[in-house]
XYZ file of N, CA and C in Angstrom:
618
model
N 24.800 -140.662 12.272
C 25.798 -141.355 11.459
C 25.409 -142.827 11.336
N 25.359 -143.349 10.131
C 24.961 -144.741 9.930
C 26.054 -145.678 10.436
N 25.651 -146.913 10.760
C 26.624 -147.891 11.239
C 27.670 -148.194 10.170
N 27.246 -148.238 8.905
C 28.205 -148.499 7.823
C 29.292 -147.434 7.797
N 28.874 -146.175 7.905
C 29.861 -145.099 7.899
C 30.767 -145.191 9.119
N 30.212 -145.530 10.258
C 31.019 -145.624 11.472
C 32.081 -146.720 11.353
N 31.695 -147.850 10.772
C 32.642 -148.959 10.611
C 33.757 -148.576 9.638
N 33.377 -147.956 8.514
C 34.380 -147.518 7.533
C 35.309 -146.479 8.157
N 34.731 -145.549 8.902
C 35.522 -144.503 9.553
C 36.476 -145.106 10.579
N 35.984 -146.079 11.332
C 36.825 -146.761 12.319
C 38.013 -147.430 11.644
N 37.733 -148.209 10.584
C 38.804 -148.933 9.896
C 39.823 -147.968 9.292
N 39.334 -146.896 8.671
C 40.237 -145.909 8.074
C 41.095 -145.242 9.142
N 40.475 -144.886 10.254
C 41.209 -144.227 11.328
C 42.298 -145.102 11.918
N 41.974 -146.367 12.158
C 42.959 -147.272 12.737
C 44.107 -147.534 11.766
N 43.770 -147.661 10.476
C 44.828 -147.890 9.492
C 45.751 -146.674 9.388
N 45.170 -145.481 9.380
C 45.987 -144.267 9.343
C 46.840 -144.146 10.599
N 46.289 -144.568 11.713
C 47.032 -144.522 12.970
C 48.288 -145.384 12.865
N 48.115 -146.623 12.375
C 49.269 -147.502 12.221
C 50.275 -146.963 11.226
N 49.783 -146.406 10.114
C 50.674 -145.825 9.105
C 51.438 -144.632 9.667
N 50.792 -143.870 10.541
C 51.459 -142.707 11.133
C 52.619 -143.131 12.022
N 52.448 -144.239 12.728
C 53.542 -144.749 13.563
C 54.722 -145.169 12.684
N 54.422 -145.760 11.528
C 55.487 -146.141 10.594
C 56.285 -144.914 10.149
N 55.606 -143.814 9.872
C 56.301 -142.576 9.508
C 57.224 -142.110 10.628
N 56.736 -142.185 11.855
C 57.541 -141.754 12.998
C 58.737 -142.676 13.213
N 58.547 -143.973 12.975
C 59.667 -144.913 13.084
C 60.738 -144.573 12.055
N 60.335 -144.326 10.820
C 61.292 -144.013 9.756
C 61.985 -142.664 9.994
N 61.277 -141.717 10.595
C 61.902 -140.424 10.908
C 63.033 -140.586 11.912
N 62.871 -141.539 12.843
C 63.899 -141.847 13.843
C 64.270 -140.632 14.689
N 63.249 -139.847 15.026
C 63.468 -138.661 15.860
C 62.722 -138.748 17.188
N 62.194 -139.920 17.501
C 61.462 -140.098 18.746
C 60.036 -140.533 18.492
N 59.555 -141.457 19.319
C 58.226 -142.041 19.164
C 57.329 -141.672 20.336
N 56.005 -141.819 20.177
C 55.097 -141.696 21.318
C 55.456 -142.737 22.381
N 55.066 -142.478 23.611
C 55.530 -143.294 24.736
C 55.276 -144.791 24.553
N 54.041 -145.175 24.204
C 53.750 -146.599 24.036
C 54.575 -147.196 22.904
N 54.813 -146.440 21.860
C 55.569 -146.977 20.729
C 57.061 -147.057 21.024
N 57.543 -146.238 21.956
C 58.912 -146.416 22.451
C 59.028 -147.805 23.074
N 58.017 -148.177 23.867
C 58.007 -149.508 24.482
C 57.893 -150.599 23.424
N 56.971 -150.424 22.469
C 56.800 -151.436 21.420
C 58.102 -151.643 20.647
N 58.759 -150.546 20.297
C 60.008 -150.648 19.542
C 61.098 -151.310 20.377
N 61.167 -150.946 21.651
C 62.169 -151.545 22.526
C 61.987 -153.043 22.661
N 60.755 -153.477 22.873
C 60.470 -154.916 22.972
C 60.815 -155.611 21.659
N 60.489 -154.970 20.543
C 60.792 -155.535 19.231
C 62.292 -155.747 19.050
N 63.088 -154.783 19.497
C 64.536 -154.889 19.338
C 65.125 -155.988 20.213
N 64.551 -156.171 21.390
C 65.068 -157.181 22.314
C 64.654 -158.590 21.891
N 63.445 -158.729 21.360
C 62.893 -160.055 21.058
C 62.996 -160.453 19.591
N 63.300 -159.495 18.715
C 63.305 -159.714 17.262
C 61.913 -159.999 16.695
N 60.873 -159.710 17.465
C 59.506 -159.792 16.951
C 59.215 -158.487 16.212
N 58.682 -158.541 14.984
C 58.370 -157.298 14.266
C 57.512 -156.358 15.108
N 57.775 -155.068 14.999
C 57.133 -154.088 15.871
C 55.610 -154.128 15.785
N 55.069 -154.303 14.582
C 53.615 -154.348 14.448
C 52.993 -155.472 15.244
N 53.670 -156.620 15.283
C 53.150 -157.753 16.045
C 53.320 -157.529 17.543
N 54.369 -156.792 17.918
C 54.513 -156.410 19.328
C 53.341 -155.527 19.752
N 52.924 -154.607 18.868
C 51.763 -153.754 19.157
C 50.533 -154.617 19.432
N 50.324 -155.636 18.612
C 49.168 -156.520 18.786
C 49.277 -157.301 20.092
N 50.447 -157.880 20.358
C 50.636 -158.653 21.587
C 50.483 -157.777 22.827
N 51.011 -156.555 22.759
C 50.868 -155.634 23.890
C 49.404 -155.292 24.127
N 48.638 -155.158 23.054
C 47.207 -154.865 23.187
C 46.482 -156.003 23.892
N 46.868 -157.238 23.563
C 46.259 -158.403 24.224
C 46.576 -158.384 25.717
N 47.845 -158.122 26.058
C 48.246 -158.077 27.468
C 47.493 -156.976 28.206
N 47.396 -155.800 27.590
C 46.684 -154.684 28.222
C 45.218 -155.036 28.432
N 44.614 -155.712 27.458
C 43.202 -156.072 27.608
C 42.983 -157.094 28.716
N 43.977 -157.922 29.006
C 43.862 -158.834 30.146
C 43.766 -158.047 31.455
N 44.401 -156.866 31.473
C 44.324 -156.012 32.661
C 42.950 -155.376 32.818
N 42.138 -155.418 31.745
C 40.768 -154.912 31.843
C 39.919 -155.787 32.761
N 40.263 -157.067 32.879
C 39.387 -158.022 33.583
C 39.129 -157.598 35.024
N 40.181 -157.345 35.842
C 39.885 -156.903 37.214
C 39.251 -155.517 37.284
N 39.404 -154.731 36.218
C 38.809 -153.389 36.184
C 37.368 -153.412 35.679
N 36.925 -154.591 35.230
C 35.553 -154.785 34.736
C 35.219 -153.870 33.564
N 36.197 -153.677 32.710
C 35.985 -152.918 31.487
C 35.442 -153.847 30.401
N 34.573 -153.315 29.556
C 33.990 -154.111 28.482
C 34.442 -153.573 27.126
N 35.031 -154.434 26.296
C 35.476 -153.967 24.979
C 34.316 -153.772 24.021
N 34.473 -152.829 23.107
C 33.524 -152.658 22.017
C 34.112 -153.224 20.739
N 33.345 -153.157 19.677
C 33.845 -153.630 18.383
C 35.094 -152.862 17.983
N 35.104 -151.567 18.297
C 36.259 -150.744 17.972
C 37.499 -151.151 18.749
N 37.306 -151.647 19.970
C 38.429 -152.100 20.784
C 39.121 -153.289 20.128
N 38.314 -154.254 19.686
C 38.863 -155.454 19.061
C 39.500 -155.133 17.711
N 38.872 -154.221 16.963
C 39.459 -153.803 15.685
C 40.785 -153.093 15.922
N 40.829 -152.268 16.951
C 42.050 -151.549 17.314
C 43.179 -152.531 17.596
N 42.844 -153.593 18.306
C 43.827 -154.593 18.691
C 44.580 -155.134 17.471
N 43.878 -155.323 16.361
C 44.479 -155.909 15.162
C 44.963 -154.884 14.140
N 44.131 -153.893 13.850
C 44.370 -153.029 12.696
C 45.624 -152.174 12.822
N 45.875 -151.623 14.002
C 47.007 -150.704 14.145
C 48.327 -151.428 13.877
N 48.499 -152.585 14.497
C 49.727 -153.345 14.294
C 49.894 -153.823 12.865
N 48.798 -154.293 12.259
C 48.869 -154.765 10.873
C 49.177 -153.620 9.914
N 48.577 -152.454 10.172
C 48.852 -151.289 9.322
C 50.310 -150.866 9.434
N 50.842 -150.915 10.642
C 52.257 -150.585 10.851
C 53.150 -151.539 10.058
N 52.852 -152.840 10.151
C 53.659 -153.834 9.439
C 53.538 -153.703 7.927
N 52.356 -153.326 7.447
C 52.152 -153.179 6.003
C 52.827 -151.927 5.457
N 52.912 -150.888 6.285
C 53.429 -149.596 5.817
C 54.946 -149.490 5.905
N 55.533 -150.048 6.948
C 56.984 -149.913 7.141
C 57.812 -150.344 5.923
N 57.514 -151.493 5.299
C 58.362 -151.935 4.182
C 58.305 -151.038 2.950
N 57.245 -150.264 2.798
C 57.113 -149.449 1.586
C 57.578 -148.006 1.795
N 57.945 -147.679 3.022
C 58.443 -146.332 3.301
C 59.962 -146.302 3.197
N 60.522 -145.300 2.544
C 61.980 -145.154 2.538
C 62.465 -144.688 3.907
N 63.739 -144.859 4.154
C 64.345 -144.348 5.381
C 65.081 -143.060 5.044
N 64.532 -141.913 5.410
C 65.156 -140.641 5.022
C 66.465 -140.421 5.772
N 67.410 -139.811 5.090
C 68.694 -139.486 5.717
C 68.904 -137.981 5.863
N 68.288 -137.208 4.974
C 68.404 -135.754 5.060
C 67.551 -135.231 6.220
N 68.079 -134.299 7.015
C 67.323 -133.773 8.159
C 65.946 -133.233 7.791
N 65.827 -132.568 6.637
C 64.543 -131.986 6.259
C 63.495 -133.066 6.037
N 63.904 -134.184 5.414
C 62.949 -135.261 5.164
C 62.581 -135.990 6.453
N 63.547 -136.143 7.340
C 63.239 -136.757 8.636
C 62.241 -135.892 9.406
N 62.449 -134.576 9.360
C 61.524 -133.663 10.037
C 60.135 -133.730 9.417
N 60.075 -133.806 8.084
C 58.774 -133.890 7.408
C 58.068 -135.200 7.730
N 58.810 -136.299 7.792
C 58.217 -137.582 8.181
C 57.658 -137.476 9.601
N 58.420 -136.845 10.493
C 57.977 -136.709 11.880
C 56.700 -135.877 11.965
N 56.701 -134.717 11.337
C 55.523 -133.841 11.386
C 54.328 -134.512 10.719
N 54.581 -135.140 9.560
C 53.503 -135.849 8.878
C 52.939 -136.972 9.720
N 53.818 -137.688 10.429
C 53.361 -138.770 11.294
C 52.484 -138.276 12.430
N 52.873 -137.161 13.040
C 52.084 -136.610 14.148
C 50.716 -136.141 13.661
N 50.691 -135.428 12.532
C 49.416 -134.938 11.994
C 48.525 -136.104 11.569
N 49.106 -137.088 10.876
C 48.330 -138.251 10.438
C 47.801 -139.029 11.635
N 48.589 -139.077 12.701
C 48.146 -139.733 13.926
C 46.928 -139.025 14.501
N 46.956 -137.690 14.459
C 45.804 -136.925 14.933
C 44.560 -137.188 14.109
N 44.730 -137.283 12.778
C 43.590 -137.586 11.905
C 43.053 -138.979 12.208
N 43.957 -139.953 12.342
C 43.530 -141.309 12.668
C 42.799 -141.372 13.993
N 43.316 -140.643 14.985
C 42.664 -140.585 16.296
C 41.261 -140.005 16.182
N 41.136 -138.890 15.461
C 39.826 -138.269 15.284
C 38.836 -139.196 14.622
N 39.293 -139.921 13.599
C 38.404 -140.830 12.867
C 37.947 -141.989 13.739
N 38.892 -142.663 14.406
C 38.480 -143.876 15.116
C 37.715 -143.566 16.400
N 38.085 -142.510 17.101
C 37.312 -142.151 18.296
C 35.966 -141.557 17.897
N 35.964 -140.759 16.816
C 34.715 -140.173 16.337
C 33.701 -141.207 15.904
N 34.170 -142.402 15.508
C 33.247 -143.473 15.125
C 32.440 -143.976 16.313
N 32.956 -143.801 17.521
C 32.208 -144.148 18.726
C 31.917 -145.625 18.897
N 32.879 -146.480 18.531
C 32.648 -147.926 18.619
C 33.512 -148.598 19.680
N 33.990 -147.824 20.615
C 34.751 -148.404 21.721
C 36.161 -147.856 21.792
N 36.717 -147.747 23.006
C 38.066 -147.207 23.182
C 39.129 -148.218 22.784
N 40.336 -147.724 22.537
C 41.458 -148.618 22.316
C 41.844 -149.305 23.613
N 42.597 -150.410 23.527
C 42.980 -151.141 24.741
C 43.667 -150.269 25.780
N 44.568 -149.387 25.351
C 45.313 -148.569 26.306
C 44.443 -147.469 26.904
N 43.553 -146.897 26.100
C 42.615 -145.904 26.626
C 41.681 -146.532 27.651
N 41.244 -147.766 27.369
C 40.358 -148.460 28.301
C 41.031 -148.744 29.627
N 42.324 -149.081 29.585
C 43.073 -149.292 30.823
C 43.114 -148.005 31.630
N 43.399 -146.897 30.961
C 43.485 -145.598 31.618
C 42.159 -145.221 32.275
N 41.065 -145.327 31.517
C 39.769 -144.917 32.060
C 39.273 -145.894 33.116
N 39.648 -147.178 32.985
C 39.247 -148.164 33.988
C 39.877 -147.878 35.337
N 41.169 -147.519 35.328
C 41.842 -147.167 36.583
C 41.280 -145.864 37.135
N 41.055 -144.892 36.250
C 40.529 -143.595 36.688
C 39.141 -143.730 37.296
N 38.363 -144.712 36.820
C 37.008 -144.914 37.341
C 37.016 -145.336 38.804
N 38.169 -145.736 39.309
C 38.282 -146.130 40.712
C 38.548 -144.938 41.619
N 38.344 -143.735 41.096
C 38.434 -142.549 41.926
C 39.715 -141.760 41.781
N 40.505 -142.084 40.774
C 41.754 -141.360 40.571
C 41.620 -140.386 39.408
N 42.431 -139.352 39.407
C 42.415 -138.359 38.337
C 42.843 -138.997 37.023
N 42.038 -138.785 35.973
C 42.373 -139.385 34.681
C 43.683 -138.823 34.138
N 43.945 -137.549 34.394
C 45.213 -136.963 33.945
C 46.396 -137.594 34.673
N 46.258 -137.787 35.984
C 47.341 -138.386 36.765
C 47.575 -139.835 36.354
N 46.493 -140.563 36.098
C 46.612 -141.962 35.674
C 47.317 -142.037 34.332
N 46.872 -141.214 33.391
C 47.479 -141.220 32.059
C 48.962 -140.884 32.118
N 49.302 -139.832 32.882
C 50.700 -139.422 32.990
C 51.545 -140.532 33.611
N 51.027 -141.159 34.658
C 51.770 -142.224 35.336
C 52.026 -143.400 34.406
N 50.982 -143.833 33.693
C 51.127 -144.969 32.779
C 52.135 -144.643 31.682
N 52.021 -143.446 31.110
C 52.884 -143.115 29.982
C 54.336 -142.928 30.410
N 54.568 -142.408 31.604
C 55.941 -142.283 32.090
C 56.565 -143.654 32.325
N 55.768 -144.583 32.850
C 56.277 -145.938 33.100
C 56.636 -146.630 31.789
N 55.716 -146.602 30.809
C 55.998 -147.302 29.547
C 57.125 -146.605 28.772
N 57.210 -145.284 28.895
C 58.298 -144.550 28.240
C 59.646 -144.954 28.827
N 59.723 -145.031 30.147
C 60.975 -145.410 30.801
C 61.369 -146.840 30.446
N 60.399 -147.749 30.480
C 60.684 -149.143 30.125
C 61.159 -149.246 28.678
N 60.459 -148.553 27.789
C 60.838 -148.588 26.380
C 62.222 -148.028 26.140
N 62.548 -146.932 26.816
C 63.873 -146.321 26.673
C 64.963 -147.284 27.139
N 64.724 -147.953 28.268
C 65.700 -148.908 28.789
C 65.902 -150.090 27.848
N 64.858 -150.421 27.081
C 64.945 -151.532 26.131
C 65.501 -151.107 24.773
N 65.753 -149.814 24.605
C 66.354 -149.340 23.360
C 65.412 -148.633 22.415
N 64.192 -148.317 22.867
C 63.263 -147.561 22.034
C 63.743 -146.132 21.827
N 63.299 -145.518 20.737
C 63.784 -144.186 20.356
C 63.001 -143.079 21.059
N 63.709 -142.301 21.863
C 63.143 -141.131 22.533
C 63.858 -139.898 21.990
N 63.103 -138.870 21.622
C 63.730 -137.680 21.069
C 62.740 -136.548 20.923
N 63.062 -135.617 20.041
C 62.209 -134.450 19.841
C 60.817 -134.857 19.368
N 60.737 -135.949 18.607
C 59.433 -136.423 18.155
C 58.549 -136.853 19.310
N 59.155 -137.427 20.344
C 58.405 -137.830 21.538
C 57.773 -136.608 22.196
N 58.568 -135.552 22.335
C 58.082 -134.323 22.963
C 57.017 -133.646 22.109
N 57.282 -133.515 20.800
C 56.322 -132.839 19.923
C 55.006 -133.605 19.841
N 55.082 -134.927 19.856
C 53.850 -135.723 19.860
C 53.049 -135.443 21.134
N 53.736 -135.470 22.273
C 53.052 -135.246 23.548
C 52.385 -133.872 23.587
N 53.046 -132.866 23.006
C 52.494 -131.511 23.004
C 51.421 -131.320 21.938
N 51.545 -132.027 20.822
C 50.675 -131.767 19.681
C 49.434 -132.605 19.562
N 49.460 -133.844 20.099
C 48.336 -134.740 19.837
C 47.068 -134.289 20.557
N 47.212 -133.675 21.734
C 46.036 -133.194 22.456
C 45.262 -132.139 21.678
N 45.930 -131.051 21.248
C 45.232 -130.045 20.438
C 44.676 -130.602 19.132
N 45.422 -131.496 18.472
C 44.915 -132.093 17.231
C 43.643 -132.891 17.495
N 43.667 -133.705 18.544
C 42.489 -134.505 18.876
C 41.310 -133.616 19.248
N 41.591 -132.526 19.953
C 40.530 -131.608 20.376
C 39.787 -131.034 19.174
N 40.526 -130.776 18.102
C 39.914 -130.230 16.883
C 39.269 -131.319 16.040
N 39.956 -132.460 15.900
C 39.550 -133.456 14.914
C 38.489 -134.433 15.406
N 38.473 -134.749 16.695
C 37.448 -135.686 17.187
C 36.044 -135.128 16.960
N 35.756 -133.872 17.334
C 34.413 -133.338 17.044
C 34.112 -133.276 15.550
N 35.138 -133.034 14.739
C 34.937 -132.938 13.295
C 34.428 -134.248 12.710
N 34.919 -135.366 13.251
C 34.544 -136.675 12.722
C 33.472 -137.373 13.553
N 32.943 -136.695 14.569
C 31.927 -137.294 15.432
C 30.538 -136.851 15.018
N 29.553 -137.698 15.331
C 28.166 -137.291 15.154
C 27.882 -136.187 16.149
N 27.211 -135.139 15.718
C 26.953 -134.003 16.604
C 26.123 -134.440 17.804
N 26.575 -133.992 18.981
C 25.881 -134.334 20.217
C 26.098 -133.213 21.219
N 25.216 -133.118 22.178
C 25.361 -132.089 23.212
C 26.375 -132.488 24.273
N 26.741 -133.794 24.281
C 27.664 -134.280 25.287
C 29.016 -134.543 24.654
N 30.041 -133.774 25.009
C 31.356 -133.989 24.423
C 31.936 -135.331 24.835
N 32.803 -135.866 23.991
C 33.495 -137.108 24.303
C 34.327 -136.902 25.560
N 34.101 -137.698 26.643
C 34.836 -137.488 27.875
C 36.322 -137.760 27.738
N 36.715 -138.493 26.689
C 38.124 -138.770 26.500
C 38.813 -137.738 25.634
N 38.028 -136.921 24.935
C 38.604 -136.041 23.916
C 39.687 -135.138 24.487
N 39.442 -134.597 25.654
C 40.414 -133.675 26.238
C 41.623 -134.392 26.816
N 41.526 -135.734 26.925
C 42.603 -136.477 27.552
C 43.482 -137.200 26.548
N 43.171 -137.095 25.240
C 43.911 -137.876 24.260
C 45.356 -137.434 24.219
N 46.238 -138.383 24.327
C 47.635 -138.068 24.153
C 48.352 -139.280 23.635
N 47.680 -140.418 23.645
C 48.252 -141.615 23.083
C 47.110 -142.503 22.704
N 47.342 -143.413 21.915
C 46.423 -144.088 21.085
C 45.629 -145.118 21.721
N 46.050 -145.993 21.334
C 45.388 -147.251 21.275
C 45.173 -147.686 22.670
């Protein structure tokens, strides 16, 4: 895969990822764990949610320092693109009131999130800030599944306490994003004999 294609794929994936979060916000049926936290902080501080995503990414990347994690170009792009895409998409999306449309927004958001995940991870230009935190802690001898679960439960609880939306969408995302990533990451990746070590662990983004 050429570098030009990888960069375009990365940018497209991150933008779709941010747009997918906007769909889930408008559905109002529950968000992924990190976005529950982002929304909760946004409601408490009156900072737009997309900018909270960016600020949270900066804070998470500061936690990389003691873990000796090194960001890639994709990491830095992730830091900016997802939040900006969310902010650009939210104003142009209607807020559905009919249950069928809310359900369609939710399902569409989860599927689009899976496509965005496949594209940006398949580009192979570096993990997102939150993925890097997870793998950095796991590299110290802890189970990556246990680390991921612990982090996501903590941010989910904090977000819920701050007023973030938890619901059926939260559960369906947690159940669906892993299988979607398992199918889509190889589809958008350059063929290799070594599978992406994160592919089986994907359950949240950035």
